[in-house]
Amino acid sequence: MKNYSLRRVSPSTEALLARLNGWWRSPAKWIGWGDVPGVLEQIGNSKEPLAIPFIMSFGIVGNERIRAQALSAIHRLFSSLPIEFLPLLDEALRPAWIPEYSWHGMTAEQIPALPKSSDAELLYLNLMSCHQSGYVRAAALQTLSAESTATSIPFILSRLVDWVREVRLAAEIALRNKLNPIYGDEFVRCLGLIGRLARNSRYRPEFTVWVEDLLRSRECAESLRRGLSAESKDVRRRCYRIAVSSPSFPFRDAILHAIADDDVVVRRWAFELATSRPGEDHDAFRRKAAEDPYGPIRRMALEAYLDRETIEPGELERYLYDRSATNRHLCQRAFSERLGLQPAEFYRAAIRDHAAKQPAICIQGLAETGNPGDAILVAGALQRSSSRVRRVAVQALGALGVGGHEQGLCQLVSSDVLSVARVSASTLLEKRAVPAEAVWAAALENPDAKVHRGVLRLLRSTGKWQQLGYYLRAADSNDSDFLDCAIELMNLWVEKFNETFTPVSEGEALQLLKMLECVRLGLPVDLARQVEFILQRVSQ
């Protein structure tokens, strides 16, 4: 469900609701129901639960066809609401009303007489627990407490934080009556809702204890097991914490299930718990953590291994090629300080072996641990077929030294894909390896117009007046995107002009004025006037 439907109805649904509201106010209601059934059908198909408050009153009209259509629409809308967001619907239900036949006109005495033969009718009774009258809410809870159905449980839980004390007491009594293993699946489904309600100051912690004690029972073991595979992350997280403390649920089963979960919070919690519990096979869990896709979890495994008195290079080597720079650095220090080995040697050997896996990480590692002499080995990777490897090789050259490789980097700027060309240009400009003019000329040779714009933005690192020259030259382009980019950067240049003081020769200022005249027609009038004023002032 889209997030907007939890805050407001969409314009299309709002238009349908306006038609219903108009029907209540028009004379047509005295001669027939018109297109009301069709409108209710469309609203029911919208999957926007916050439309429910606006059609609640149709659930008590005298026309059986309309009532059934409204109940069906409400049921379909409610089925699209994640149960933990029930408090949002509860807030929306209280103020919503329609002048005549309003469901807010219901009294407590009418509640027990509401039909309960279908799921849609039971849901309507449940929604009465969100009525604006405390008497009606209490009557609805008393009726729901006597019903042997699980659908009322989330509504009972919601009323535990009601602002009326008598309603809260009625909800507590109803909850006690529902604490039965046959409702285990529904209580599991409501764990996310319980977590949200627990933030309310009127919520009492013992309510959570009651529910969790029920779910720890042997009769609820299968419900708890199904909760470990629930779609909701909140439900799964709470189920795992209940499962590891349940006498009817094997601890190891819960942990093995948790470390395979796609929620990184669950996996991290599971590894921390498993490795801190006495009597568990810590090495087995550590090896599984070392293969986790999430870097901080792999770091937990690495730190656990480094806590040992003795470590082996074979066990540690995998972390030299870790995707996480933090993990690599930690491993590199361990190689140097505890094993007396140079990690750079491992990276050099891997780079020379063209069949080695993860060449990009090997190049990064060598840039982190190598010396300027390794630049020649890294430069060989500029010819690799992978653009990622070439890009990382350029970044490594920036760290090790680009001396002697300037021509190769300029070639990448003029011919490679955007990511590689841009990082090559950035490295050359940052290290001042070649004049900015050479980088600009190489960029214009690249057939990809995106490279032209990317390098133009990088030229902001050049001198103040040199920048303006590049922007004016770019403004002479027939490429509209390139022209727009030049105008954007020129506006920024004018905006920040007074932030720095850089003298300019009279000849350079006059040259820039001539360039401005050549491109004036392609520039916004105000921008051209501002640039001209600046150049005239500095040339005097």
XYZ file of C-alpha atoms in Angstrom:
540
model
C 0.000 0.000 0.000
C 1.283 3.458 -0.822
C 2.291 5.655 2.098
C -0.022 8.512 1.099
C -3.088 6.346 1.739
C -2.139 6.239 5.428
C -2.394 10.024 5.678
C -5.080 11.111 3.225
C -7.233 9.813 0.408
C -6.146 10.355 -3.174
C -7.834 13.036 -5.316
C -9.756 10.400 -7.318
C -11.173 8.778 -4.175
C -11.886 12.198 -2.690
C -13.995 12.982 -5.766
C -15.997 9.774 -5.268
C -16.571 10.623 -1.603
C -17.746 14.104 -2.607
C -20.376 12.493 -4.846
C -21.649 10.446 -1.896
C -21.718 13.483 0.369
C -23.598 15.406 -2.315
C -26.153 12.630 -2.535
C -26.959 12.956 1.187
C -27.713 16.636 0.661
C -29.683 16.378 -2.603
C -33.402 15.713 -3.171
C -32.416 12.586 -5.130
C -32.138 10.630 -1.907
C -35.914 10.798 -1.539
C -36.583 9.101 -4.848
C -33.828 6.487 -5.034
C -30.218 5.563 -4.448
C -29.034 6.498 -7.923
C -25.426 5.537 -8.573
C -24.512 5.055 -4.879
C -23.833 1.281 -5.240
C -21.434 1.873 -8.120
C -19.585 4.629 -6.231
C -19.258 2.427 -3.153
C -17.864 -0.359 -5.339
C -15.214 1.979 -6.784
C -14.253 3.234 -3.317
C -13.941 -0.343 -2.075
C -11.504 -1.105 -4.892
C -9.304 1.931 -4.135
C -7.267 0.167 -1.394
C -7.293 3.383 0.639
C -8.313 2.560 4.219
C -8.759 6.192 5.195
C -11.877 6.263 3.024
C -13.600 4.017 5.601
C -14.732 6.840 7.930
C -16.603 8.530 5.083
C -18.689 5.481 4.159
C -19.352 4.117 7.673
C -22.822 5.687 7.752
C -23.895 3.642 4.729
C -23.487 0.529 6.892
C -26.631 1.353 8.869
C -29.005 2.554 6.149
C -32.329 0.823 5.642
C -31.667 -0.242 2.037
C -30.255 -3.775 2.276
C -28.427 -3.580 -1.064
C -26.621 -0.355 -0.145
C -25.823 -1.601 3.351
C -24.307 -4.825 1.984
C -22.325 -2.882 -0.631
C -20.986 -0.502 2.035
C -20.006 -3.342 4.393
C -18.227 -5.125 1.545
C -16.340 -1.953 0.589
C -15.301 -1.340 4.220
C -14.096 -4.930 4.526
C -11.957 -4.671 1.370
C -10.518 -1.320 2.408
C -9.625 -2.584 5.872
C -7.873 -5.660 4.458
C -5.316 -3.345 2.812
C -4.385 -1.697 6.143
C -1.266 -3.026 7.939
C -2.593 -3.872 11.389
C 0.078 -1.797 13.170
C -1.451 1.303 11.568
C -4.865 0.715 13.139
C -4.364 3.702 15.526
C -4.252 6.000 12.476
C -7.602 4.685 11.290
C -8.941 4.983 14.840
C -8.030 8.685 14.896
C -9.649 9.229 11.508
C -12.900 7.504 12.472
C -13.813 9.676 15.443
C -14.348 13.060 13.726
C -15.736 11.757 10.416
C -19.495 12.099 10.010
C -22.301 12.761 7.531
C -25.174 15.036 8.630
C -28.023 12.545 8.385
C -28.061 8.834 9.178
C -24.612 9.337 10.746
C -23.147 6.281 12.410
C -22.057 8.598 15.218
C -25.723 8.782 16.169
C -25.577 5.140 17.287
C -26.239 4.477 20.972
C -24.804 1.853 23.310
C -28.163 0.062 23.412
C -28.081 -0.504 19.637
C -24.669 -2.206 19.570
C -25.669 -5.740 20.720
C -28.356 -5.818 18.007
C -25.911 -5.257 15.143
C -25.746 -8.286 12.814
C -22.675 -10.536 13.157
C -23.298 -13.304 10.655
C -20.547 -12.418 8.147
C -16.930 -11.239 8.301
C -17.934 -7.835 6.938
C -20.626 -7.419 9.619
C -18.179 -8.486 12.349
C -15.680 -5.925 11.099
C -18.355 -3.227 11.253
C -19.030 -4.182 14.878
C -15.284 -4.018 15.567
C -15.135 -0.527 14.082
C -17.822 0.545 16.543
C -15.083 0.299 19.189
C -13.644 3.440 17.520
C -16.899 5.415 18.000
C -16.618 8.934 19.406
C -18.926 8.010 22.314
C -17.259 6.223 25.218
C -20.529 4.427 26.012
C -20.657 2.983 22.496
C -16.990 1.964 22.608
C -17.504 0.187 25.931
C -20.647 -1.559 24.662
C -18.805 -2.697 21.546
C -15.964 -4.127 23.661
C -18.400 -6.014 25.866
C -20.093 -7.487 22.802
C -16.753 -8.389 21.170
C -15.514 -10.000 24.368
C -18.350 -12.499 24.189
C -17.704 -13.335 20.537
C -15.410 -16.308 19.806
C -13.600 -14.578 16.975
C -9.988 -13.441 16.569
C -10.787 -10.403 14.410
C -11.651 -8.283 17.459
C -8.210 -8.624 19.078
C -6.481 -5.649 17.385
C -9.459 -3.418 18.251
C -9.398 -4.582 21.866
C -5.670 -3.884 22.036
C -6.203 -0.383 20.622
C -8.705 0.458 23.355
C -6.159 -0.397 26.075
C -4.890 3.174 25.652
C -8.341 4.795 25.475
C -8.596 8.174 27.196
C -11.736 7.036 29.095
C -10.897 4.889 32.117
C -14.053 2.773 31.907
C -13.316 1.932 28.276
C -9.751 0.917 29.187
C -11.109 -1.383 31.898
C -13.579 -2.942 29.437
C -10.688 -3.494 26.991
C -8.597 -5.129 29.710
C -11.412 -7.524 30.595
C -11.911 -8.328 26.905
C -8.166 -8.940 26.489
C -8.099 -11.348 29.424
C -10.962 -13.276 27.827
C -8.995 -13.541 24.564
C -5.767 -14.836 26.119
C -6.287 -18.287 24.682
C -3.883 -20.346 22.513
C -6.544 -20.638 19.809
C -5.918 -16.940 19.094
C -2.147 -17.383 18.924
C -1.880 -16.491 15.224
C -3.808 -13.254 15.703
C -1.731 -12.176 18.706
C 1.401 -12.834 16.659
C -0.004 -10.694 13.850
C -0.647 -7.890 16.364
C 2.861 -7.779 17.854
C 3.763 -4.773 15.707
C 0.590 -3.013 16.880
C 1.486 -3.799 20.498
C 4.908 -2.250 19.962
C 3.306 0.936 18.663
C 0.751 1.094 21.503
C 3.495 0.540 24.092
C 4.787 4.066 23.364
C 1.537 5.506 24.738
C 1.713 6.705 28.364
C -1.616 4.988 29.134
C -0.309 1.584 28.045
C 0.672 -0.724 30.905
C 3.732 -2.988 30.340
C 1.965 -5.972 31.879
C -0.268 -6.158 28.802
C 2.804 -7.062 26.740
C 3.860 -9.580 29.393
C 0.462 -11.290 29.206
C 0.631 -11.657 25.437
C 4.254 -12.805 25.372
C 3.647 -15.354 28.136
C 0.795 -16.765 26.067
C 2.991 -17.016 22.962
C 5.736 -18.774 24.941
C 3.337 -21.582 25.810
C 3.682 -24.963 24.135
C 0.275 -24.573 22.482
C 1.426 -21.410 20.666
C 4.763 -22.803 19.453
C 3.513 -23.234 15.880
C 1.969 -19.755 15.836
C 5.297 -18.357 16.993
C 7.143 -20.358 14.351
C 4.882 -18.938 11.632
C 5.556 -15.462 13.029
C 9.270 -15.909 12.301
C 8.354 -15.808 8.603
C 5.854 -12.938 8.846
C 5.962 -10.190 6.243
C 6.222 -7.466 8.893
C 9.743 -6.847 10.218
C 8.359 -5.652 13.559
C 6.451 -8.901 14.004
C 9.482 -11.024 13.118
C 11.769 -9.101 15.470
C 9.405 -9.565 18.395
C 8.778 -13.211 17.561
C 12.504 -13.961 17.619
C 12.918 -12.372 21.045
C 9.983 -14.366 22.389
C 11.176 -17.587 20.749
C 14.652 -17.579 22.322
C 13.083 -17.361 25.786
C 10.356 -19.915 25.101
C 10.822 -23.307 26.788
C 8.880 -24.929 23.948
C 11.069 -23.450 21.217
C 14.668 -24.729 20.758
C 17.109 -21.833 21.134
C 19.360 -23.050 18.330
C 16.414 -23.351 15.911
C 15.422 -19.756 16.601
C 18.981 -18.468 16.132
C 19.572 -20.426 12.918
C 16.302 -19.070 11.563
C 17.259 -15.531 12.626
C 20.700 -15.486 10.995
C 19.034 -16.392 7.694
C 16.500 -13.552 7.974
C 16.671 -10.739 5.405
C 16.359 -8.136 8.192
C 19.855 -6.989 9.181
C 18.633 -5.953 12.659
C 17.486 -9.517 13.332
C 20.706 -11.044 12.022
C 22.926 -8.751 14.068
C 20.910 -9.403 17.211
C 21.082 -13.161 16.580
C 24.863 -13.209 16.124
C 25.403 -11.085 19.233
C 23.157 -13.336 21.307
C 24.584 -16.598 19.959
C 28.212 -15.626 20.564
C 27.503 -14.412 24.111
C 25.589 -17.478 25.262
C 27.652 -20.122 27.098
C 27.656 -23.615 25.673
C 27.006 -22.597 22.051
C 29.313 -23.339 19.130
C 30.708 -19.814 18.846
C 33.068 -20.699 15.979
C 30.215 -21.994 13.833
C 28.219 -18.805 14.342
C 31.321 -16.679 13.752
C 31.952 -18.380 10.409
C 28.372 -17.721 9.366
C 28.693 -14.079 10.428
C 31.865 -13.791 8.338
C 29.802 -14.550 5.222
C 27.006 -12.080 5.997
C 26.342 -9.414 3.323
C 26.203 -6.668 5.982
C 29.638 -5.207 6.759
C 29.147 -4.496 10.507
C 28.105 -8.114 11.058
C 31.246 -9.320 9.283
C 33.205 -6.951 11.502
C 31.671 -8.640 14.567
C 33.044 -11.950 13.299
C 36.456 -10.408 12.631
C 36.662 -8.779 16.060
C 35.612 -12.046 17.712
C 38.415 -13.850 15.893
C 40.984 -11.170 16.757
C 40.108 -11.548 20.457
C 41.867 -14.911 20.396
C 45.375 -15.263 21.700
C 46.572 -16.819 18.445
C 45.359 -16.130 14.929
C 46.108 -17.805 11.602
C 46.762 -15.991 8.302
C 44.460 -18.399 6.456
C 41.482 -17.500 8.651
C 42.264 -13.811 8.458
C 43.056 -13.465 4.761
C 39.415 -13.363 3.631
C 39.011 -10.001 5.382
C 41.792 -8.475 3.283
C 39.341 -8.646 0.392
C 36.296 -7.453 2.332
C 34.022 -4.903 0.645
C 34.011 -2.820 3.832
C 37.008 -0.501 4.111
C 36.700 -0.570 7.917
C 36.989 -4.359 7.943
C 39.940 -4.288 5.564
C 41.812 -1.730 7.658
C 41.234 -3.744 10.829
C 42.528 -6.867 9.113
C 45.505 -5.042 7.592
C 46.595 -3.836 11.042
C 46.301 -7.352 12.433
C 48.504 -8.713 9.626
C 51.149 -6.086 10.266
C 51.092 -5.896 14.068
C 50.302 -9.460 15.138
C 51.549 -11.601 12.275
C 54.404 -9.433 11.064
C 53.220 -9.790 7.453
C 52.794 -7.101 4.828
C 49.212 -7.103 3.465
C 50.391 -5.251 0.369
C 52.136 -8.437 -0.794
C 48.800 -10.288 -0.860
C 47.230 -7.509 -2.932
C 50.134 -7.396 -5.392
C 49.944 -11.141 -5.956
C 46.176 -10.988 -6.511
C 46.445 -8.114 -9.020
C 49.116 -9.957 -11.016
C 46.803 -12.975 -11.145
C 44.236 -11.793 -13.704
C 41.966 -14.695 -12.784
C 41.747 -13.551 -9.150
C 38.330 -12.619 -7.799
C 37.429 -9.093 -6.694
C 40.202 -7.229 -8.564
C 38.678 -3.857 -7.667
C 38.986 -4.585 -3.935
C 42.568 -5.809 -4.431
C 43.439 -2.495 -6.109
C 41.765 -0.553 -3.298
C 43.705 -2.592 -0.747
C 47.010 -1.925 -2.492
C 46.224 1.803 -2.548
C 45.650 1.591 1.225
C 48.813 -0.389 2.048
C 51.203 0.038 -0.885
C 53.801 2.628 -1.857
C 54.326 4.911 -4.897
C 56.220 2.128 -6.665
C 52.942 0.157 -6.923
C 51.468 2.773 -9.280
C 52.930 0.893 -12.287
C 51.148 -2.320 -11.257
C 47.884 -0.436 -10.700
C 48.172 1.387 -14.029
C 48.013 -1.949 -15.798
C 44.409 -2.279 -14.580
C 43.413 0.767 -16.652
C 43.078 -1.634 -19.588
C 40.686 -4.033 -17.806
C 37.282 -4.630 -19.378
C 35.371 -3.764 -16.190
C 34.575 -0.058 -15.839
C 34.439 -0.472 -12.065
C 37.982 -1.870 -12.015
C 39.211 0.979 -14.229
C 37.527 3.564 -12.021
C 39.021 2.079 -8.848
C 42.448 1.933 -10.551
C 42.232 5.662 -11.308
C 41.337 6.396 -7.671
C 44.252 4.223 -6.536
C 46.620 6.166 -8.789
C 45.378 9.316 -7.125
C 46.490 7.862 -3.771
C 49.789 6.319 -4.947
C 50.808 9.032 -7.422
C 49.855 9.789 -11.019
C 53.356 10.735 -12.148
C 54.087 9.165 -15.525
C 50.449 8.157 -16.111
C 48.983 11.521 -17.047
C 48.593 10.601 -20.712
C 46.719 7.407 -19.879
C 44.310 9.284 -17.638
C 43.714 11.931 -20.297
C 42.932 9.117 -22.718
C 40.296 7.802 -20.300
C 38.761 11.277 -20.064
C 38.467 11.461 -23.849
C 37.144 7.968 -24.545
C 35.833 6.085 -21.499
C 32.367 5.859 -19.944
C 31.073 8.675 -17.757
C 32.040 7.215 -14.338
C 35.633 6.489 -15.393
C 36.081 9.709 -17.375
C 34.786 11.851 -14.536
C 37.009 10.281 -11.847
C 39.996 10.527 -14.214
C 39.355 14.224 -14.771
C 38.838 14.774 -11.042
C 42.135 13.042 -10.233
C 44.090 15.038 -12.817
C 42.611 18.330 -11.619
C 43.002 17.538 -7.921
C 46.658 16.486 -8.303
C 47.333 19.300 -10.809
C 49.029 16.661 -12.945
C 48.216 18.456 -16.200
C 46.814 21.921 -16.999
C 43.052 22.245 -16.708
C 42.963 23.171 -20.376
C 44.286 19.706 -21.293
C 41.556 18.034 -19.236
C 38.904 20.252 -20.863
C 40.158 19.463 -24.359
C 40.181 15.727 -23.607
C 36.610 15.871 -22.265
C 35.335 17.573 -25.444
C 36.749 14.675 -27.493
C 34.570 12.180 -25.620
C 31.487 11.207 -27.695
C 29.330 11.074 -24.553
C 27.784 14.513 -23.967
C 27.306 13.663 -20.287
C 31.088 13.637 -19.910
C 31.222 17.217 -21.205
C 28.789 18.374 -18.528
C 30.430 16.293 -15.796
C 33.903 17.688 -16.452
C 32.532 21.232 -16.779
C 31.218 20.954 -13.234
C 34.626 19.711 -12.051
C 36.272 22.822 -13.480
C 34.820 24.784 -10.568
C 38.071 23.792 -8.825
C 40.075 25.993 -11.220
C 40.756 29.729 -10.862
C 37.914 32.194 -10.558
C 38.355 33.819 -13.966
C 39.427 30.595 -15.638
C 36.075 29.090 -14.593
C 34.151 31.878 -16.283
C 36.111 31.316 -19.486
C 35.128 27.652 -19.567
C 31.474 28.501 -18.877
C 31.389 31.045 -21.709
C 32.983 28.569 -24.102
C 30.449 25.927 -23.077
C 27.619 28.424 -23.658
C 28.634 28.519 -27.321
C 27.519 24.883 -27.714
C 24.592 23.682 -29.830
C 23.778 21.089 -27.143
C 20.878 22.519 -25.124
C 21.739 20.428 -22.048
C 25.344 21.608 -22.186
C 24.133 25.223 -22.530
C 21.765 24.815 -19.555
C 24.617 23.413 -17.485
C 26.844 26.367 -18.416
C 24.084 28.854 -17.510
C 23.515 27.124 -14.167
C 27.223 27.264 -13.303
C 27.496 30.860 -14.511
C 24.615 31.881 -12.242
C 26.386 30.204 -9.355
C 29.616 32.008 -10.286
C 27.853 35.378 -10.205
C 26.122 34.537 -6.912
C 29.443 33.697 -5.228
C 31.495 36.385 -6.961
C 32.025 38.529 -3.859
C 33.054 35.619 -1.643
C 36.617 35.712 -2.959
C 38.936 38.380 -4.339
C 41.099 37.300 -7.257
C 42.699 39.962 -9.456
C 42.364 39.691 -13.220
C 44.493 41.330 -15.878
C 42.929 43.921 -18.155
C 43.679 41.794 -21.185
C 41.996 38.716 -19.688
C 38.918 40.759 -18.737
C 38.653 42.174 -22.269
C 39.015 38.675 -23.714
C 36.173 37.446 -21.506
C 34.034 40.406 -22.634
C 34.574 39.407 -26.262
C 33.576 35.827 -25.463
C 30.462 37.126 -23.693
C 29.425 39.099 -26.767
C 29.691 35.950 -28.894
C 27.255 33.986 -26.689
C 25.053 36.796 -25.329
C 22.007 35.783 -27.382
C 22.015 32.307 -25.820
C 22.123 33.614 -22.232
C 19.308 34.963 -20.062
C 19.249 38.772 -20.345
C 19.774 39.386 -16.604
C 22.681 36.944 -16.427
C 24.419 38.466 -19.457
C 23.958 41.955 -17.989
C 25.411 40.917 -14.606
C 28.464 39.216 -16.137
C 29.044 42.213 -18.417
C 28.854 44.627 -15.487
C 31.389 42.597 -13.492
C 33.829 42.371 -16.400
C 33.542 46.081 -17.186
C 34.227 47.041 -13.589
C 37.298 44.813 -13.209
C 38.739 45.895 -16.557
C 38.750 49.601 -15.586
